[in-house]
mmCIF file of C-alpha atoms in Angstrom:
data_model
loop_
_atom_site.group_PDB
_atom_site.id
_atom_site.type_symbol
_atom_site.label_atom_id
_atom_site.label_comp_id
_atom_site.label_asym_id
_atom_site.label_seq_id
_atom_site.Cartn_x
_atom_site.Cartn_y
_atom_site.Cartn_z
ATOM 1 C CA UNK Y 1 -11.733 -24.474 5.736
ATOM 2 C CA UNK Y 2 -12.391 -20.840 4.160
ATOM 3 C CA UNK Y 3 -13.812 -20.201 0.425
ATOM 4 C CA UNK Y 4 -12.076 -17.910 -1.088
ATOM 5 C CA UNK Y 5 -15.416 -15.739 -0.746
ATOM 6 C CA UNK Y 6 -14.995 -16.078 3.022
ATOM 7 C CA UNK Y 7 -11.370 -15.005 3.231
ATOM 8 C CA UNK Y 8 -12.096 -11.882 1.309
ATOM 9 C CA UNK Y 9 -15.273 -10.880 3.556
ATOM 10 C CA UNK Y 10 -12.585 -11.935 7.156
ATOM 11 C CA UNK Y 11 -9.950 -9.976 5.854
ATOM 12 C CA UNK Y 12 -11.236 -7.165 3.387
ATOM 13 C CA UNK Y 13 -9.073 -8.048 0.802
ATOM 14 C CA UNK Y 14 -11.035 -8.637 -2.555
ATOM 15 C CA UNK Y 15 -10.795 -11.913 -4.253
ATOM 16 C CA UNK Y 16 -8.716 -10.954 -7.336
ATOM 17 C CA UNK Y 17 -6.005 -9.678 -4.850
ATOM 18 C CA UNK Y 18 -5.778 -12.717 -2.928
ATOM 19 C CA UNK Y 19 -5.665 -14.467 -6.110
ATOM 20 C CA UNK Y 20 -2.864 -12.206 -7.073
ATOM 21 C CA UNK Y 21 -1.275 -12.731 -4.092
ATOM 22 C CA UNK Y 22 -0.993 -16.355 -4.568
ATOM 23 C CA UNK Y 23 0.122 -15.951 -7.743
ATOM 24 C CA UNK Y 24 2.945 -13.618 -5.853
ATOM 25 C CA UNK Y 25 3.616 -16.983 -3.785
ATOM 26 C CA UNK Y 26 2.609 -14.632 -0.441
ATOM 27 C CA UNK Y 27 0.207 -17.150 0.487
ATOM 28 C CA UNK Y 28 -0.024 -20.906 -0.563
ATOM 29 C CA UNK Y 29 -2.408 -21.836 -3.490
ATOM 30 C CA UNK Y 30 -4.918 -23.561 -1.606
ATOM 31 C CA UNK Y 31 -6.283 -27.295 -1.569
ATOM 32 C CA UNK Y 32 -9.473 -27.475 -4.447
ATOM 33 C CA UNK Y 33 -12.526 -29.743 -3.631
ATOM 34 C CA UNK Y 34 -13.969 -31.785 -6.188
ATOM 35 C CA UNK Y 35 -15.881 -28.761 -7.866
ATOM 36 C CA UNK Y 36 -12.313 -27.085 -8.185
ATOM 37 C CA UNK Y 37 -13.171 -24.054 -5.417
ATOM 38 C CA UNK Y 38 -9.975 -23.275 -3.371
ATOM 39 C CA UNK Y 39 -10.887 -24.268 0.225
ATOM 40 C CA UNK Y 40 -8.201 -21.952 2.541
ATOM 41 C CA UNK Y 41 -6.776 -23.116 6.357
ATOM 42 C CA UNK Y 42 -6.656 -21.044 8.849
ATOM 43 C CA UNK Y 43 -3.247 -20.338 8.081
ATOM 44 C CA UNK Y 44 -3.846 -18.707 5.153
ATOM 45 C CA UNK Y 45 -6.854 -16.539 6.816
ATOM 46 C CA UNK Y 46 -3.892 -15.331 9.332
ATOM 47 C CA UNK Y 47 -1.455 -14.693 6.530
ATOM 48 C CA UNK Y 48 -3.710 -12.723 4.158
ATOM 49 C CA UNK Y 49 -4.905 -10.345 7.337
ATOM 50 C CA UNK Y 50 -0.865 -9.913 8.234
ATOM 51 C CA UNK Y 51 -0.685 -9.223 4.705
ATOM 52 C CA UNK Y 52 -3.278 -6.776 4.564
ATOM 53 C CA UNK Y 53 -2.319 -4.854 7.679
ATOM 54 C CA UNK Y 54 1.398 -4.301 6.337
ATOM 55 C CA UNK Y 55 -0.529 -2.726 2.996
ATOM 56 C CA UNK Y 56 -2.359 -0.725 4.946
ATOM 57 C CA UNK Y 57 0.830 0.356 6.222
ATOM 58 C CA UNK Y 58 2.397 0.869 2.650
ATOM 59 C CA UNK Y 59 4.933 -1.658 3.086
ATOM 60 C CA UNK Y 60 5.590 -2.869 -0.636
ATOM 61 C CA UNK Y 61 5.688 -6.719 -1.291
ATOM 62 C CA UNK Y 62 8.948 -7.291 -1.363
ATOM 63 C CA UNK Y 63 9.159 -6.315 2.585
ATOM 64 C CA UNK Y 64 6.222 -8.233 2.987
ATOM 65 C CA UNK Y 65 7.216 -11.371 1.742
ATOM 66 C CA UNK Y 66 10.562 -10.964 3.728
ATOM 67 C CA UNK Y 67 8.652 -9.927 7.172
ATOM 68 C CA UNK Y 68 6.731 -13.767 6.267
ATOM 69 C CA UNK Y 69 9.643 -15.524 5.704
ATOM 70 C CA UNK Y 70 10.877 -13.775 8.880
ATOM 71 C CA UNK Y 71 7.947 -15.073 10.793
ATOM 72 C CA UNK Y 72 7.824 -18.447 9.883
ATOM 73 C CA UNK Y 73 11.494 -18.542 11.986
ATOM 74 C CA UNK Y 74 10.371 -17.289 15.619
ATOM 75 C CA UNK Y 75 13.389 -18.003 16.874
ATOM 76 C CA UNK Y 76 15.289 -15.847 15.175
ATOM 77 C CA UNK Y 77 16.755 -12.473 16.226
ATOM 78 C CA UNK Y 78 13.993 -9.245 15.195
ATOM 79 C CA UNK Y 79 16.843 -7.412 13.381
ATOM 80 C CA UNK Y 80 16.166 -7.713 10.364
ATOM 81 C CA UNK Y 81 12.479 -7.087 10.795
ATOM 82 C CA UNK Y 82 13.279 -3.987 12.634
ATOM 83 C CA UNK Y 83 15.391 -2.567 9.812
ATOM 84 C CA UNK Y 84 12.721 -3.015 6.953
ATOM 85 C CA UNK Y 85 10.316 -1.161 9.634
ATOM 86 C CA UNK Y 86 12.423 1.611 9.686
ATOM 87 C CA UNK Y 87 12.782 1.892 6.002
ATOM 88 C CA UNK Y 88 9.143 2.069 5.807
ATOM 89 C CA UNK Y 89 9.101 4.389 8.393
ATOM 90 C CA UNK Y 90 11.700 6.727 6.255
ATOM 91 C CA UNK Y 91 9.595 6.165 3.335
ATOM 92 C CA UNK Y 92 6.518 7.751 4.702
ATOM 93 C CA UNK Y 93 8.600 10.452 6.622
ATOM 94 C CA UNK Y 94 9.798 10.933 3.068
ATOM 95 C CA UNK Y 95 6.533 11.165 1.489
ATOM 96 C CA UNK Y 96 4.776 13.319 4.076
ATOM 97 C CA UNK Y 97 7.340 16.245 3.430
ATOM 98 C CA UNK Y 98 6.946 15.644 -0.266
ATOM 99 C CA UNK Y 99 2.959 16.204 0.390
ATOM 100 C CA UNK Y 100 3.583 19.085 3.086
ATOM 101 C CA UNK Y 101 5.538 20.603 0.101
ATOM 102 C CA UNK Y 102 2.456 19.949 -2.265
ATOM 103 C CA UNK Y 103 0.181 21.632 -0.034
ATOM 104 C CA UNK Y 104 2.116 24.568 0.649
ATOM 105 C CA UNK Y 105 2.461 25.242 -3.601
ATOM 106 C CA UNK Y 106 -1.223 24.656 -4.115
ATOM 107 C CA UNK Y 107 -2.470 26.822 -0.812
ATOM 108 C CA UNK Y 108 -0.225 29.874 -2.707
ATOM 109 C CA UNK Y 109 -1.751 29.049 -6.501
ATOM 110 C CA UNK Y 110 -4.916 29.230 -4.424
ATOM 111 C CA UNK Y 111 -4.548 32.425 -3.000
ATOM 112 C CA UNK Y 112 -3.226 34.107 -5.637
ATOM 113 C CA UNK Y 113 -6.274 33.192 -8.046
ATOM 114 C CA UNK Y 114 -8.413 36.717 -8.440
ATOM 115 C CA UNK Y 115 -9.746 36.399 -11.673
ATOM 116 C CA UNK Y 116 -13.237 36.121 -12.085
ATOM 117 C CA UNK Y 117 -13.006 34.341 -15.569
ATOM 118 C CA UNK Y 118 -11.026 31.273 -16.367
ATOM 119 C CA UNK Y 119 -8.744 33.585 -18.958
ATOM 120 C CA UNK Y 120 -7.930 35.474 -15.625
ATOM 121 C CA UNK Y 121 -7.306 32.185 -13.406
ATOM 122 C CA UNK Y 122 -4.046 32.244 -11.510
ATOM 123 C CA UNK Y 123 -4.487 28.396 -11.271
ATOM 124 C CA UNK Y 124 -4.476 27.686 -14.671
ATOM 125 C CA UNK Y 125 -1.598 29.782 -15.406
ATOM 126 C CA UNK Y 126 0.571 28.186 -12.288
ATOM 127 C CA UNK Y 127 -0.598 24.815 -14.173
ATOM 128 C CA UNK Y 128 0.652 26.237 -17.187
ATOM 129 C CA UNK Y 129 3.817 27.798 -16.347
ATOM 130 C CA UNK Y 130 6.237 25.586 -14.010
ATOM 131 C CA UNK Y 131 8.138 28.751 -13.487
ATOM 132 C CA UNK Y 132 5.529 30.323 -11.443
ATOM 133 C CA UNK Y 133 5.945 27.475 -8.979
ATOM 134 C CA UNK Y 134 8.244 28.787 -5.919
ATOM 135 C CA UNK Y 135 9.567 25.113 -5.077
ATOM 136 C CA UNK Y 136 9.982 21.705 -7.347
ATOM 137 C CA UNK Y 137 7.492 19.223 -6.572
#
């Protein structure tokens, strides 16, 4: 049996997030002792650090608590497991052209800042003036 203290410092997740993700219903509220502490099984230690690595990968909760309904059926074909991979996969395709974009518009305001006083600052204009952008962001 875990404290709730224990789970956080196994898994790295802090103890208001596992709280929250009980609340979610991602993991199962826990058994209390006598003092009212949660006391967690191993279980739960292995389904907050599967939790935590699909964060880390951005998946959003929704997928996750699909991906642990998925699991608890081993049985089953991968499918549908697959396919949310792959939309999280498009997702951060998606996002890392959206940031390459980003970068490219703030390496030009960059460049083109000469001034040597902030009424001078090609930066602040750019910020000012969403025309002098060359692409939306």
């Amino acid at each position: 049996m875990y404290s709730i203290g224990d789970l956080s410092r196994r898994t790295g997740v802090k103890v208001p997030t596992i709280r929250y993700y009980e609340q979610m219903g991602l993991i199962s509220a826990p058994d209390r002792t006598e003092g009212n502490q949660r006391r967690y099984e191993k279980a739960e230690l292995d389904q907050l650090a599967f939790i935590r690595h699909a964060r880390d990968l951005g998946f959003p909760i929704e997928a996750i608590r699909e991906l642990l309904t998925l699991s608890r059926h081993p049985e089953e074909p991968c499918g549908t497991a697959d396919q949310i991979a792959r939309e999280q996969l498009a997702d951060v395709r998606d996002k890392i052209a959206k940031l390459r974009k980003l970068e490219d518009e703030l390496t030009r305001i960059v460049s083109h800042c000469e001034g040597h006083i902030v009424g001078d600052c090609y930066v602040i204009r750019a910020l000012s003036d969403h025309g002098l952008c060359e692409h939306e962001h």
